mmCIF file of C-alpha atoms in Angstrom:
data_model
loop_
_atom_site.group_PDB
_atom_site.id
_atom_site.type_symbol
_atom_site.label_atom_id
_atom_site.label_comp_id
_atom_site.label_asym_id
_atom_site.label_seq_id
_atom_site.Cartn_x
_atom_site.Cartn_y
_atom_site.Cartn_z
ATOM 1 C CA UNK E 195 0.000 0.000 0.000
ATOM 2 C CA UNK E 196 1.250 3.498 -0.797
ATOM 3 C CA UNK E 197 1.048 6.421 1.624
ATOM 4 C CA UNK E 198 -2.231 7.753 0.184
ATOM 5 C CA UNK E 199 -3.898 4.333 0.477
ATOM 6 C CA UNK E 200 -2.679 3.915 4.072
ATOM 7 C CA UNK E 201 -3.859 7.410 5.042
ATOM 8 C CA UNK E 202 -7.242 6.771 3.380
ATOM 9 C CA UNK E 203 -7.620 3.511 5.313
ATOM 10 C CA UNK E 204 -6.817 5.191 8.622
ATOM 11 C CA UNK E 205 -9.223 8.082 7.959
ATOM 12 C CA UNK E 206 -11.980 5.573 7.134
ATOM 13 C CA UNK E 207 -11.240 3.715 10.371
ATOM 14 C CA UNK E 208 -11.360 6.970 12.349
ATOM 15 C CA UNK E 209 -14.746 7.797 10.794
ATOM 16 C CA UNK E 210 -16.058 4.305 11.590
ATOM 17 C CA UNK E 211 -14.819 4.381 15.198
ATOM 18 C CA UNK E 212 -16.270 7.876 15.618
ATOM 19 C CA UNK E 213 -19.642 6.666 14.320
ATOM 20 C CA UNK E 214 -19.657 3.580 16.565
ATOM 21 C CA UNK E 215 -18.846 5.712 19.571
ATOM 22 C CA UNK E 216 -21.497 8.334 18.788
ATOM 23 C CA UNK E 217 -24.168 5.743 17.941
ATOM 24 C CA UNK E 218 -23.567 3.113 20.617
ATOM 25 C CA UNK E 219 -20.836 3.830 23.183
ATOM 26 C CA UNK E 220 -21.666 7.527 23.729
ATOM 27 C CA UNK E 221 -18.396 8.539 25.386
ATOM 28 C CA UNK E 222 -16.663 11.886 24.754
ATOM 29 C CA UNK E 223 -15.527 11.688 21.122
ATOM 30 C CA UNK E 224 -11.761 11.472 21.590
ATOM 31 C CA UNK E 225 -11.938 9.014 24.507
ATOM 32 C CA UNK E 226 -14.515 6.872 22.712
ATOM 33 C CA UNK E 227 -12.401 6.710 19.542
ATOM 34 C CA UNK E 228 -9.319 5.754 21.530
ATOM 35 C CA UNK E 229 -11.209 3.034 23.438
ATOM 36 C CA UNK E 230 -12.662 1.624 20.219
ATOM 37 C CA UNK E 231 -9.273 1.541 18.486
ATOM 38 C CA UNK E 232 -7.700 0.009 21.603
ATOM 39 C CA UNK E 233 -10.301 -2.786 21.571
ATOM 40 C CA UNK E 234 -9.651 -3.237 17.844
ATOM 41 C CA UNK E 235 -5.930 -3.657 18.569
ATOM 42 C CA UNK E 236 -6.654 -6.177 21.327
ATOM 43 C CA UNK E 237 -8.888 -8.126 18.936
ATOM 44 C CA UNK E 238 -6.114 -8.378 16.327
ATOM 45 C CA UNK E 239 -3.667 -9.604 18.983
ATOM 46 C CA UNK E 240 -6.179 -12.145 20.356
ATOM 47 C CA UNK E 241 -7.037 -13.660 16.981
ATOM 48 C CA UNK E 242 -3.288 -13.861 16.408
ATOM 49 C CA UNK E 243 -3.118 -16.187 19.422
ATOM 50 C CA UNK E 244 -5.792 -18.301 17.747
ATOM 51 C CA UNK E 245 -3.608 -18.739 14.669
ATOM 52 C CA UNK E 246 -5.073 -15.994 12.448
ATOM 53 C CA UNK E 247 -2.132 -13.650 12.076
ATOM 54 C CA UNK E 248 -2.810 -10.072 11.009
ATOM 55 C CA UNK E 249 -0.402 -8.356 13.413
ATOM 56 C CA UNK E 250 2.459 -8.156 10.893
ATOM 57 C CA UNK E 251 0.275 -6.537 8.220
ATOM 58 C CA UNK E 252 -1.211 -4.124 10.756
ATOM 59 C CA UNK E 253 2.239 -3.069 12.015
ATOM 60 C CA UNK E 254 3.462 -2.619 8.449
ATOM 61 C CA UNK E 255 0.524 -0.314 7.681
ATOM 62 C CA UNK E 256 1.035 1.729 10.876
ATOM 63 C CA UNK E 257 4.771 2.063 10.297
ATOM 64 C CA UNK E 258 4.113 3.681 6.919
ATOM 65 C CA UNK E 259 2.614 6.617 8.820
ATOM 66 C CA UNK E 260 5.025 6.766 11.805
ATOM 67 C CA UNK E 261 3.270 8.137 14.871
ATOM 68 C CA UNK E 262 6.225 10.143 16.182
ATOM 69 C CA UNK E 263 6.822 12.015 12.914
ATOM 70 C CA UNK E 264 3.096 12.419 12.191
ATOM 71 C CA UNK E 265 2.362 13.971 15.580
ATOM 72 C CA UNK E 266 5.492 16.027 16.228
ATOM 73 C CA UNK E 267 5.928 17.390 12.695
ATOM 74 C CA UNK E 268 2.356 17.581 11.367
ATOM 75 C CA UNK E 269 -0.530 17.252 13.817
ATOM 76 C CA UNK E 270 1.005 19.145 16.735
ATOM 77 C CA UNK E 271 1.341 22.466 14.921
ATOM 78 C CA UNK E 272 -2.330 22.479 13.860
ATOM 79 C CA UNK E 273 -3.697 21.274 17.201
ATOM 80 C CA UNK E 274 -1.715 23.714 19.343
ATOM 81 C CA UNK E 275 -2.654 26.658 17.125
ATOM 82 C CA UNK E 276 -6.324 25.618 17.142
ATOM 83 C CA UNK E 277 -6.256 25.257 20.926
ATOM 84 C CA UNK E 278 -4.562 28.606 21.550
ATOM 85 C CA UNK E 279 -6.958 30.325 19.137
ATOM 86 C CA UNK E 280 -9.789 29.983 21.671
ATOM 87 C CA UNK E 281 -7.908 31.006 24.836
ATOM 88 C CA UNK E 282 -8.655 34.507 26.085
ATOM 89 C CA UNK E 283 -5.417 36.455 26.529
ATOM 90 C CA UNK E 284 -6.810 38.642 29.327
ATOM 91 C CA UNK E 285 -7.822 35.550 31.310
ATOM 92 C CA UNK E 286 -4.375 34.106 30.660
ATOM 93 C CA UNK E 287 -2.661 37.248 31.968
ATOM 94 C CA UNK E 288 -4.671 37.063 35.188
ATOM 95 C CA UNK E 289 -3.440 33.523 35.794
ATOM 96 C CA UNK E 290 0.106 34.031 34.459
ATOM 97 C CA UNK E 291 1.813 33.405 37.813
ATOM 98 C CA UNK E 292 0.206 30.006 38.322
ATOM 99 C CA UNK E 293 0.608 29.019 34.667
ATOM 100 C CA UNK E 294 4.296 29.990 34.567
ATOM 101 C CA UNK E 295 5.029 28.158 37.829
ATOM 102 C CA UNK E 296 3.242 24.977 36.745
ATOM 103 C CA UNK E 297 4.714 24.958 33.230
ATOM 104 C CA UNK E 298 8.326 25.494 34.365
ATOM 105 C CA UNK E 299 9.187 24.750 37.989
ATOM 106 C CA UNK E 300 6.366 22.236 38.361
ATOM 107 C CA UNK E 301 7.395 20.370 35.223
ATOM 108 C CA UNK E 302 11.109 20.254 36.150
ATOM 109 C CA UNK E 303 10.264 19.067 39.674
ATOM 110 C CA UNK E 304 7.987 16.366 38.223
ATOM 111 C CA UNK E 305 10.759 15.202 35.863
ATOM 112 C CA UNK E 306 13.119 14.505 38.763
ATOM 113 C CA UNK E 307 10.400 13.146 41.062
ATOM 114 C CA UNK E 308 9.069 10.659 38.497
ATOM 115 C CA UNK E 309 12.585 9.781 37.303
ATOM 116 C CA UNK E 310 13.808 8.991 40.825
ATOM 117 C CA UNK E 311 10.657 7.074 41.779
ATOM 118 C CA UNK E 312 10.766 5.045 38.564
ATOM 119 C CA UNK E 313 14.449 4.212 39.059
ATOM 120 C CA UNK E 314 13.817 2.895 42.581
ATOM 121 C CA UNK E 315 10.783 0.908 41.379
ATOM 122 C CA UNK E 316 12.621 -0.711 38.462
ATOM 123 C CA UNK E 317 15.520 -1.633 40.726
ATOM 124 C CA UNK E 318 13.064 -3.354 43.101
ATOM 125 C CA UNK E 319 11.520 -5.250 40.147
ATOM 126 C CA UNK E 320 15.008 -6.198 38.821
ATOM 127 C CA UNK E 321 14.434 -4.342 35.538
ATOM 128 C CA UNK E 322 17.673 -2.761 34.331
ATOM 129 C CA UNK E 323 17.527 0.904 33.376
ATOM 130 C CA UNK E 324 19.959 3.690 34.226
ATOM 131 C CA UNK E 325 19.000 6.701 36.318
ATOM 132 C CA UNK E 326 19.467 9.012 33.310
ATOM 133 C CA UNK E 327 17.043 6.929 31.235
ATOM 134 C CA UNK E 328 14.565 7.147 34.113
ATOM 135 C CA UNK E 329 14.956 10.939 34.114
ATOM 136 C CA UNK E 330 14.322 10.879 30.370
ATOM 137 C CA UNK E 331 11.094 8.979 31.060
ATOM 138 C CA UNK E 332 10.219 11.555 33.742
ATOM 139 C CA UNK E 333 10.681 14.393 31.252
ATOM 140 C CA UNK E 334 8.414 12.899 28.574
ATOM 141 C CA UNK E 335 5.643 11.803 30.941
ATOM 142 C CA UNK E 336 5.500 15.015 33.019
ATOM 143 C CA UNK E 337 3.946 17.434 30.479
ATOM 144 C CA UNK E 338 0.166 17.427 30.436
ATOM 145 C CA UNK E 339 -1.061 16.951 26.896
ATOM 146 C CA UNK E 340 -2.773 20.123 25.599
ATOM 147 C CA UNK E 341 -4.708 18.135 23.028
ATOM 148 C CA UNK E 342 -6.244 15.796 25.613
ATOM 149 C CA UNK E 343 -6.735 18.546 28.208
ATOM 150 C CA UNK E 344 -8.350 21.107 25.895
ATOM 151 C CA UNK E 345 -10.688 18.447 24.535
ATOM 152 C CA UNK E 346 -11.698 17.651 28.116
ATOM 153 C CA UNK E 347 -12.213 21.314 29.028
ATOM 154 C CA UNK E 348 -14.656 21.804 26.154
ATOM 155 C CA UNK E 349 -17.002 19.172 27.569
ATOM 156 C CA UNK E 350 -17.022 20.228 31.235
ATOM 157 C CA UNK E 351 -18.027 23.520 32.838
ATOM 158 C CA UNK E 352 -15.061 24.119 35.142
ATOM 159 C CA UNK E 353 -14.731 27.477 36.952
ATOM 160 C CA UNK E 354 -13.308 30.002 34.482
ATOM 161 C CA UNK E 355 -10.108 30.658 36.445
ATOM 162 C CA UNK E 356 -9.452 26.942 36.838
ATOM 163 C CA UNK E 357 -10.137 26.247 33.176
ATOM 164 C CA UNK E 358 -7.683 28.985 32.169
ATOM 165 C CA UNK E 359 -4.980 27.540 34.441
ATOM 166 C CA UNK E 360 -5.386 24.035 33.051
ATOM 167 C CA UNK E 361 -5.587 25.166 29.410
ATOM 168 C CA UNK E 362 -2.732 27.683 29.727
ATOM 169 C CA UNK E 363 -0.443 25.283 31.556
ATOM 170 C CA UNK E 364 -1.091 22.447 29.110
ATOM 171 C CA UNK E 365 -0.362 24.696 26.118
ATOM 172 C CA UNK E 366 2.944 26.013 27.461
ATOM 173 C CA UNK E 367 4.310 23.034 29.377
ATOM 174 C CA UNK E 368 4.204 20.994 26.200
ATOM 175 C CA UNK E 369 6.887 23.206 24.645
ATOM 176 C CA UNK E 370 8.867 23.381 27.903
ATOM 177 C CA UNK E 371 8.613 19.596 28.322
ATOM 178 C CA UNK E 372 9.997 18.988 24.831
ATOM 179 C CA UNK E 373 12.944 21.299 25.624
ATOM 180 C CA UNK E 374 13.726 19.433 28.872
ATOM 181 C CA UNK E 375 13.457 16.127 26.978
ATOM 182 C CA UNK E 376 15.883 17.346 24.281
ATOM 183 C CA UNK E 377 18.437 18.425 26.896
ATOM 184 C CA UNK E 378 18.335 15.019 28.610
ATOM 185 C CA UNK E 379 18.369 13.274 25.215
ATOM 186 C CA UNK E 380 21.619 15.045 24.297
ATOM 187 C CA UNK E 381 23.187 13.927 27.589
ATOM 188 C CA UNK E 382 21.999 10.286 27.385
ATOM 189 C CA UNK E 383 22.393 9.491 23.685
ATOM 190 C CA UNK E 384 24.852 12.042 22.312
ATOM 191 C CA UNK E 385 27.226 12.025 25.281
ATOM 192 C CA UNK E 386 26.998 15.785 25.606
ATOM 193 C CA UNK E 387 28.677 17.221 28.691
ATOM 194 C CA UNK E 388 26.469 20.203 29.358
ATOM 195 C CA UNK E 389 27.292 22.658 32.116
ATOM 196 C CA UNK E 390 24.570 24.508 33.998
ATOM 197 C CA UNK E 391 25.126 27.548 31.779
ATOM 198 C CA UNK E 392 24.866 25.379 28.622
ATOM 199 C CA UNK E 393 21.538 24.009 29.825
ATOM 200 C CA UNK E 394 20.210 27.508 30.534
ATOM 201 C CA UNK E 395 21.347 28.810 27.115
ATOM 202 C CA UNK E 396 19.812 25.824 25.299
ATOM 203 C CA UNK E 397 16.589 26.207 27.260
ATOM 204 C CA UNK E 398 16.345 29.937 26.521
ATOM 205 C CA UNK E 399 17.177 29.424 22.844
ATOM 206 C CA UNK E 400 14.422 26.853 22.447
ATOM 207 C CA UNK E 401 11.745 28.469 24.623
ATOM 208 C CA UNK E 402 12.327 32.200 24.038
ATOM 209 C CA UNK E 403 13.338 31.599 20.429
ATOM 210 C CA UNK E 404 10.071 29.768 19.783
ATOM 211 C CA UNK E 405 8.066 32.550 21.440
ATOM 212 C CA UNK E 406 9.882 35.180 19.347
ATOM 213 C CA UNK E 407 9.267 33.286 16.088
ATOM 214 C CA UNK E 408 5.568 32.956 16.941
ATOM 215 C CA UNK E 409 5.310 36.625 17.877
ATOM 216 C CA UNK E 410 7.087 37.955 14.752
ATOM 217 C CA UNK E 411 5.266 35.702 12.278
ATOM 218 C CA UNK E 412 1.955 36.219 14.087
ATOM 219 C CA UNK E 413 2.373 39.997 13.857
ATOM 220 C CA UNK E 414 3.273 39.740 10.145
ATOM 221 C CA UNK E 415 0.134 37.647 9.525
ATOM 222 C CA UNK E 416 -1.883 40.153 11.598
ATOM 223 C CA UNK E 417 -0.757 42.994 9.318
ATOM 224 C CA UNK E 418 -1.723 40.989 6.221
ATOM 225 C CA UNK E 419 -5.154 40.157 7.638
ATOM 226 C CA UNK E 420 -5.767 43.777 8.591
ATOM 227 C CA UNK E 421 -5.184 44.957 5.025
ATOM 228 C CA UNK E 422 -7.916 42.799 3.419
ATOM 229 C CA UNK E 423 -11.459 41.571 4.056
ATOM 230 C CA UNK E 424 -11.871 38.216 2.313
ATOM 231 C CA UNK E 425 -12.328 35.257 4.636
ATOM 232 C CA UNK E 426 -11.044 32.627 2.171
ATOM 233 C CA UNK E 427 -7.715 34.428 1.776
ATOM 234 C CA UNK E 428 -7.488 35.146 5.500
ATOM 235 C CA UNK E 429 -8.018 31.502 6.451
ATOM 236 C CA UNK E 430 -5.335 30.548 3.927
ATOM 237 C CA UNK E 431 -2.965 33.013 5.616
ATOM 238 C CA UNK E 432 -3.550 31.340 9.002
ATOM 239 C CA UNK E 433 -2.808 27.959 7.396
ATOM 240 C CA UNK E 434 0.452 29.350 6.021
ATOM 241 C CA UNK E 435 1.252 30.796 9.447
ATOM 242 C CA UNK E 436 0.889 27.377 11.080
ATOM 243 C CA UNK E 437 2.735 25.261 8.529
ATOM 244 C CA UNK E 438 5.411 27.781 7.587
ATOM 245 C CA UNK E 439 5.851 29.061 11.153
ATOM 246 C CA UNK E 440 6.337 25.608 12.673
ATOM 247 C CA UNK E 441 8.784 24.634 9.933
ATOM 248 C CA UNK E 442 10.789 27.854 10.355
ATOM 249 C CA UNK E 443 10.905 27.519 14.155
ATOM 250 C CA UNK E 444 12.242 23.966 13.915
ATOM 251 C CA UNK E 445 14.789 25.010 11.257
ATOM 252 C CA UNK E 446 16.035 27.740 13.630
ATOM 253 C CA UNK E 447 16.352 25.119 16.428
ATOM 254 C CA UNK E 448 13.715 26.860 18.511
ATOM 255 C CA UNK E 449 10.502 25.434 19.930
ATOM 256 C CA UNK E 450 7.868 24.930 17.237
ATOM 257 C CA UNK E 451 5.144 24.131 19.814
ATOM 258 C CA UNK E 452 5.744 27.379 21.741
ATOM 259 C CA UNK E 453 5.799 29.324 18.454
ATOM 260 C CA UNK E 454 2.374 27.922 17.540
ATOM 261 C CA UNK E 455 0.906 28.707 20.964
ATOM 262 C CA UNK E 456 2.088 32.339 20.776
ATOM 263 C CA UNK E 457 0.890 32.720 17.164
ATOM 264 C CA UNK E 458 -2.482 31.171 18.051
ATOM 265 C CA UNK E 459 -2.959 33.479 21.036
ATOM 266 C CA UNK E 460 -2.124 36.512 18.870
ATOM 267 C CA UNK E 461 -4.533 35.481 16.101
ATOM 268 C CA UNK E 462 -7.307 34.499 18.505
ATOM 269 C CA UNK E 463 -7.183 37.768 20.429
ATOM 270 C CA UNK E 464 -5.637 40.691 18.540
ATOM 271 C CA UNK E 465 -6.335 39.145 15.132
ATOM 272 C CA UNK E 466 -10.044 38.557 15.707
ATOM 273 C CA UNK E 467 -10.561 41.907 17.447
ATOM 274 C CA UNK E 468 -8.634 44.259 15.163
ATOM 275 C CA UNK E 469 -7.860 42.498 11.851
ATOM 276 C CA UNK E 470 -11.008 40.535 10.967
ATOM 277 C CA UNK E 471 -14.625 41.247 10.231
ATOM 278 C CA UNK E 472 -17.257 39.393 12.268
ATOM 279 C CA UNK E 473 -17.918 37.130 9.289
ATOM 280 C CA UNK E 474 -14.242 36.232 8.918
ATOM 281 C CA UNK E 475 -13.830 35.592 12.648
ATOM 282 C CA UNK E 476 -16.854 33.269 12.623
ATOM 283 C CA UNK E 477 -15.651 31.390 9.521
ATOM 284 C CA UNK E 478 -12.129 31.145 10.981
ATOM 285 C CA UNK E 479 -13.481 29.629 14.211
ATOM 286 C CA UNK E 480 -15.589 27.125 12.290
ATOM 287 C CA UNK E 481 -12.655 26.124 10.071
ATOM 288 C CA UNK E 482 -10.199 25.575 12.921
ATOM 289 C CA UNK E 483 -12.786 23.790 15.084
ATOM 290 C CA UNK E 484 -13.346 21.358 12.212
ATOM 291 C CA UNK E 485 -9.582 20.859 11.748
ATOM 292 C CA UNK E 486 -9.271 20.335 15.511
ATOM 293 C CA UNK E 487 -12.028 17.702 15.627
ATOM 294 C CA UNK E 488 -10.745 15.742 12.605
ATOM 295 C CA UNK E 489 -7.111 15.687 13.736
ATOM 296 C CA UNK E 490 -8.104 14.839 17.321
ATOM 297 C CA UNK E 491 -10.069 11.845 16.042
ATOM 298 C CA UNK E 492 -7.096 10.730 13.961
ATOM 299 C CA UNK E 493 -4.653 11.220 16.842
ATOM 300 C CA UNK E 494 -6.630 9.331 19.500
ATOM 301 C CA UNK E 495 -7.313 6.473 17.106
ATOM 302 C CA UNK E 496 -3.573 6.292 16.467
ATOM 303 C CA UNK E 497 -2.882 6.111 20.227
ATOM 304 C CA UNK E 498 -5.133 3.053 20.479
ATOM 305 C CA UNK E 499 -3.619 1.391 17.403
ATOM 306 C CA UNK E 500 -0.061 1.955 18.666
ATOM 307 C CA UNK E 501 -0.613 -1.024 20.989
ATOM 308 C CA UNK E 502 0.113 -3.188 17.929
ATOM 309 C CA UNK E 503 3.519 -1.528 17.546
ATOM 310 C CA UNK E 504 4.516 -1.255 21.199
ATOM 311 C CA UNK E 505 3.054 -4.568 22.499
ATOM 312 C CA UNK E 506 4.651 -4.338 25.977
ATOM 313 C CA UNK E 507 5.964 -7.286 27.991
ATOM 314 C CA UNK E 508 3.873 -8.402 30.985
ATOM 315 C CA UNK E 509 6.586 -7.411 33.485
ATOM 316 C CA UNK E 510 6.763 -3.941 31.929
ATOM 317 C CA UNK E 511 2.960 -3.605 32.114
ATOM 318 C CA UNK E 512 3.130 -4.407 35.835
ATOM 319 C CA UNK E 513 5.843 -1.777 36.271
ATOM 320 C CA UNK E 514 3.691 0.708 34.328
ATOM 321 C CA UNK E 515 0.712 0.078 36.613
ATOM 322 C CA UNK E 516 2.895 0.797 39.657
ATOM 323 C CA UNK E 517 4.339 3.905 37.982
ATOM 324 C CA UNK E 518 0.814 5.379 37.673
ATOM 325 C CA UNK E 519 0.579 6.383 41.381
ATOM 326 C CA UNK E 520 4.120 7.778 41.163
ATOM 327 C CA UNK E 521 3.098 10.076 38.296
ATOM 328 C CA UNK E 522 -0.098 11.100 40.120
ATOM 329 C CA UNK E 523 1.780 11.847 43.353
ATOM 330 C CA UNK E 524 4.365 13.798 41.381
ATOM 331 C CA UNK E 525 1.597 15.778 39.683
ATOM 332 C CA UNK E 526 -0.071 16.473 43.039
ATOM 333 C CA UNK E 527 3.119 17.781 44.659
ATOM 334 C CA UNK E 528 4.206 19.803 41.586
ATOM 335 C CA UNK E 529 0.750 21.463 41.560
ATOM 336 C CA UNK E 530 0.421 21.904 45.322
ATOM 337 C CA UNK E 531 3.776 23.627 45.916
ATOM 338 C CA UNK E 532 3.255 26.554 43.475
ATOM 339 C CA UNK E 533 -0.391 27.006 44.506
ATOM 340 C CA UNK E 534 0.378 27.023 48.238
ATOM 341 C CA UNK E 535 3.143 29.556 47.588
ATOM 342 C CA UNK E 536 0.963 31.788 45.371
ATOM 343 C CA UNK E 537 -1.962 31.705 47.826
ATOM 344 C CA UNK E 538 -0.200 34.472 49.736
ATOM 345 C CA UNK E 539 -1.063 36.878 46.906
ATOM 346 C CA UNK E 540 -4.164 35.509 45.197
ATOM 347 C CA UNK E 541 -7.116 33.206 45.838
ATOM 348 C CA UNK E 542 -7.724 29.878 44.107
ATOM 349 C CA UNK E 543 -10.895 27.921 43.371
ATOM 350 C CA UNK E 544 -11.947 25.344 45.987
ATOM 351 C CA UNK E 545 -10.370 21.995 45.186
ATOM 352 C CA UNK E 546 -7.963 23.575 42.685
ATOM 353 C CA UNK E 547 -5.091 21.267 43.634
ATOM 354 C CA UNK E 548 -7.215 18.136 43.289
ATOM 355 C CA UNK E 549 -8.755 19.207 39.975
ATOM 356 C CA UNK E 550 -5.429 20.311 38.471
ATOM 357 C CA UNK E 551 -3.918 16.986 39.548
ATOM 358 C CA UNK E 552 -6.668 14.778 38.146
ATOM 359 C CA UNK E 553 -7.171 16.938 35.048
ATOM 360 C CA UNK E 554 -3.491 16.782 34.107
ATOM 361 C CA UNK E 555 -3.864 14.177 31.366
ATOM 362 C CA UNK E 556 -0.958 12.629 29.520
ATOM 363 C CA UNK E 557 -1.440 11.913 25.841
ATOM 364 C CA UNK E 558 0.031 11.447 22.396
ATOM 365 C CA UNK E 559 2.993 13.770 22.897
ATOM 366 C CA UNK E 560 4.420 11.491 25.595
ATOM 367 C CA UNK E 561 4.120 8.466 23.296
ATOM 368 C CA UNK E 562 5.637 10.386 20.373
ATOM 369 C CA UNK E 563 8.677 11.380 22.456
ATOM 370 C CA UNK E 564 9.102 7.803 23.682
ATOM 371 C CA UNK E 565 8.951 6.535 20.096
ATOM 372 C CA UNK E 566 11.721 8.976 19.130
ATOM 373 C CA UNK E 567 14.256 7.092 21.299
ATOM 374 C CA UNK E 568 16.766 4.934 19.384
ATOM 375 C CA UNK E 569 16.349 1.155 19.451
ATOM 376 C CA UNK E 570 17.646 -0.296 22.723
ATOM 377 C CA UNK E 571 16.407 -2.402 25.682
ATOM 378 C CA UNK E 572 15.717 0.849 27.564
ATOM 379 C CA UNK E 573 13.452 2.042 24.747
ATOM 380 C CA UNK E 574 11.163 -0.964 25.218
ATOM 381 C CA UNK E 575 10.865 -0.243 28.939
ATOM 382 C CA UNK E 576 10.210 3.484 28.440
ATOM 383 C CA UNK E 577 7.653 2.845 25.680
ATOM 384 C CA UNK E 578 5.771 0.306 27.788
ATOM 385 C CA UNK E 579 5.675 2.511 30.894
ATOM 386 C CA UNK E 580 4.593 5.506 28.822
ATOM 387 C CA UNK E 581 1.807 3.644 27.055
ATOM 388 C CA UNK E 582 0.328 2.255 30.278
ATOM 389 C CA UNK E 583 0.354 5.684 31.972
ATOM 390 C CA UNK E 584 -1.178 7.420 28.921
ATOM 391 C CA UNK E 585 -3.966 4.863 28.498
ATOM 392 C CA UNK E 586 -4.820 5.100 32.213
ATOM 393 C CA UNK E 587 -4.686 8.884 32.075
ATOM 394 C CA UNK E 588 -7.055 9.247 29.133
ATOM 395 C CA UNK E 589 -9.509 6.465 29.951
ATOM 396 C CA UNK E 590 -9.671 6.604 33.760
ATOM 397 C CA UNK E 591 -8.821 10.232 34.545
ATOM 398 C CA UNK E 592 -10.564 11.554 31.446
ATOM 399 C CA UNK E 593 -13.823 9.685 32.068
ATOM 400 C CA UNK E 594 -13.911 10.406 35.804
ATOM 401 C CA UNK E 595 -12.941 14.080 35.519
ATOM 402 C CA UNK E 596 -16.542 15.385 35.399
ATOM 403 C CA UNK E 597 -17.305 13.543 38.650
ATOM 404 C CA UNK E 598 -14.143 14.896 40.280
ATOM 405 C CA UNK E 599 -15.143 18.384 39.150
ATOM 406 C CA UNK E 600 -18.610 18.073 40.676
ATOM 407 C CA UNK E 601 -17.177 16.880 43.992
ATOM 408 C CA UNK E 602 -14.583 19.663 44.232
#
């Protein structure tokens, strides 16, 4: 099968799983699609045990559209821009202290907490993995997935301030998490001896560089939009901003995800208010909401189907189940510390710590980063742990989040 045929097959499967969920299962769309595709993957593996072998063909099809490349180089730019497009900048400014703390200090703390806890656990289970590899796992599992989180926020009426914190943190800590992952990757796999100053420079280059690229290109697009009033051309300009901006940011070795968040915030606030007519703003929202829904369906189906590629060992699944409370405890502490500190200056919603902890879903970005590791025994362990935590996060935390919100 060529790439077009494979992509067509996967789109048809996403449409079918979406229909089955809407018609019969009636779960939130993304969670329902992931559950359906996960059950489909289990079915292929089970009939393989019965002597009907389709696993090899299924893996071959999936490998023609590699998840890591598809998400990190294609889907992520569109989904982050679409998510940021609907975040109110004034609300974000009001919560900037909490968002900055959670997306930076909270994420770095979580990386070391999860890494250390995982190392001690694996040693107790006699699974060999170095401390640095465990830190690498901590860095890729710590960011909350903006795609999963924003999808969840749309369906539940959380207090406005709390919703802004969760959405803002998930948008920015994705870019920060990728930067932390890249730094650890250079140390583990490229043998880089980075001093503290090297780490700071690399971090600033990626994070601030990405923000600057997003700001400059977003402003350039804003000026173009302001000079015309034709919604078809204006939507095309936003498409160019996303695809060209992400590509340029990556070519400049800065953070493409952060660039897309900044560009999306600029378009969704200044762009809609001062550069677009009401008709254009409405059409733009409809276009990007449709893109968001289609790509979300594709992404969550892919997460379920990746079971056929990862297929973790039983001992690694057990380790992954035990890692789940470590990641939840890490999330709780990394949320609680900044909030307790910031309470001296501002108030927080009742149950904010609990809701931010349980609403901090992990998703496709964690799996994509794990898949980017070179082939090695450690890669199998990291992939298995990541997959178990992500599936638990989306299915269990995602489905029970409305109940947790009501009880807060």
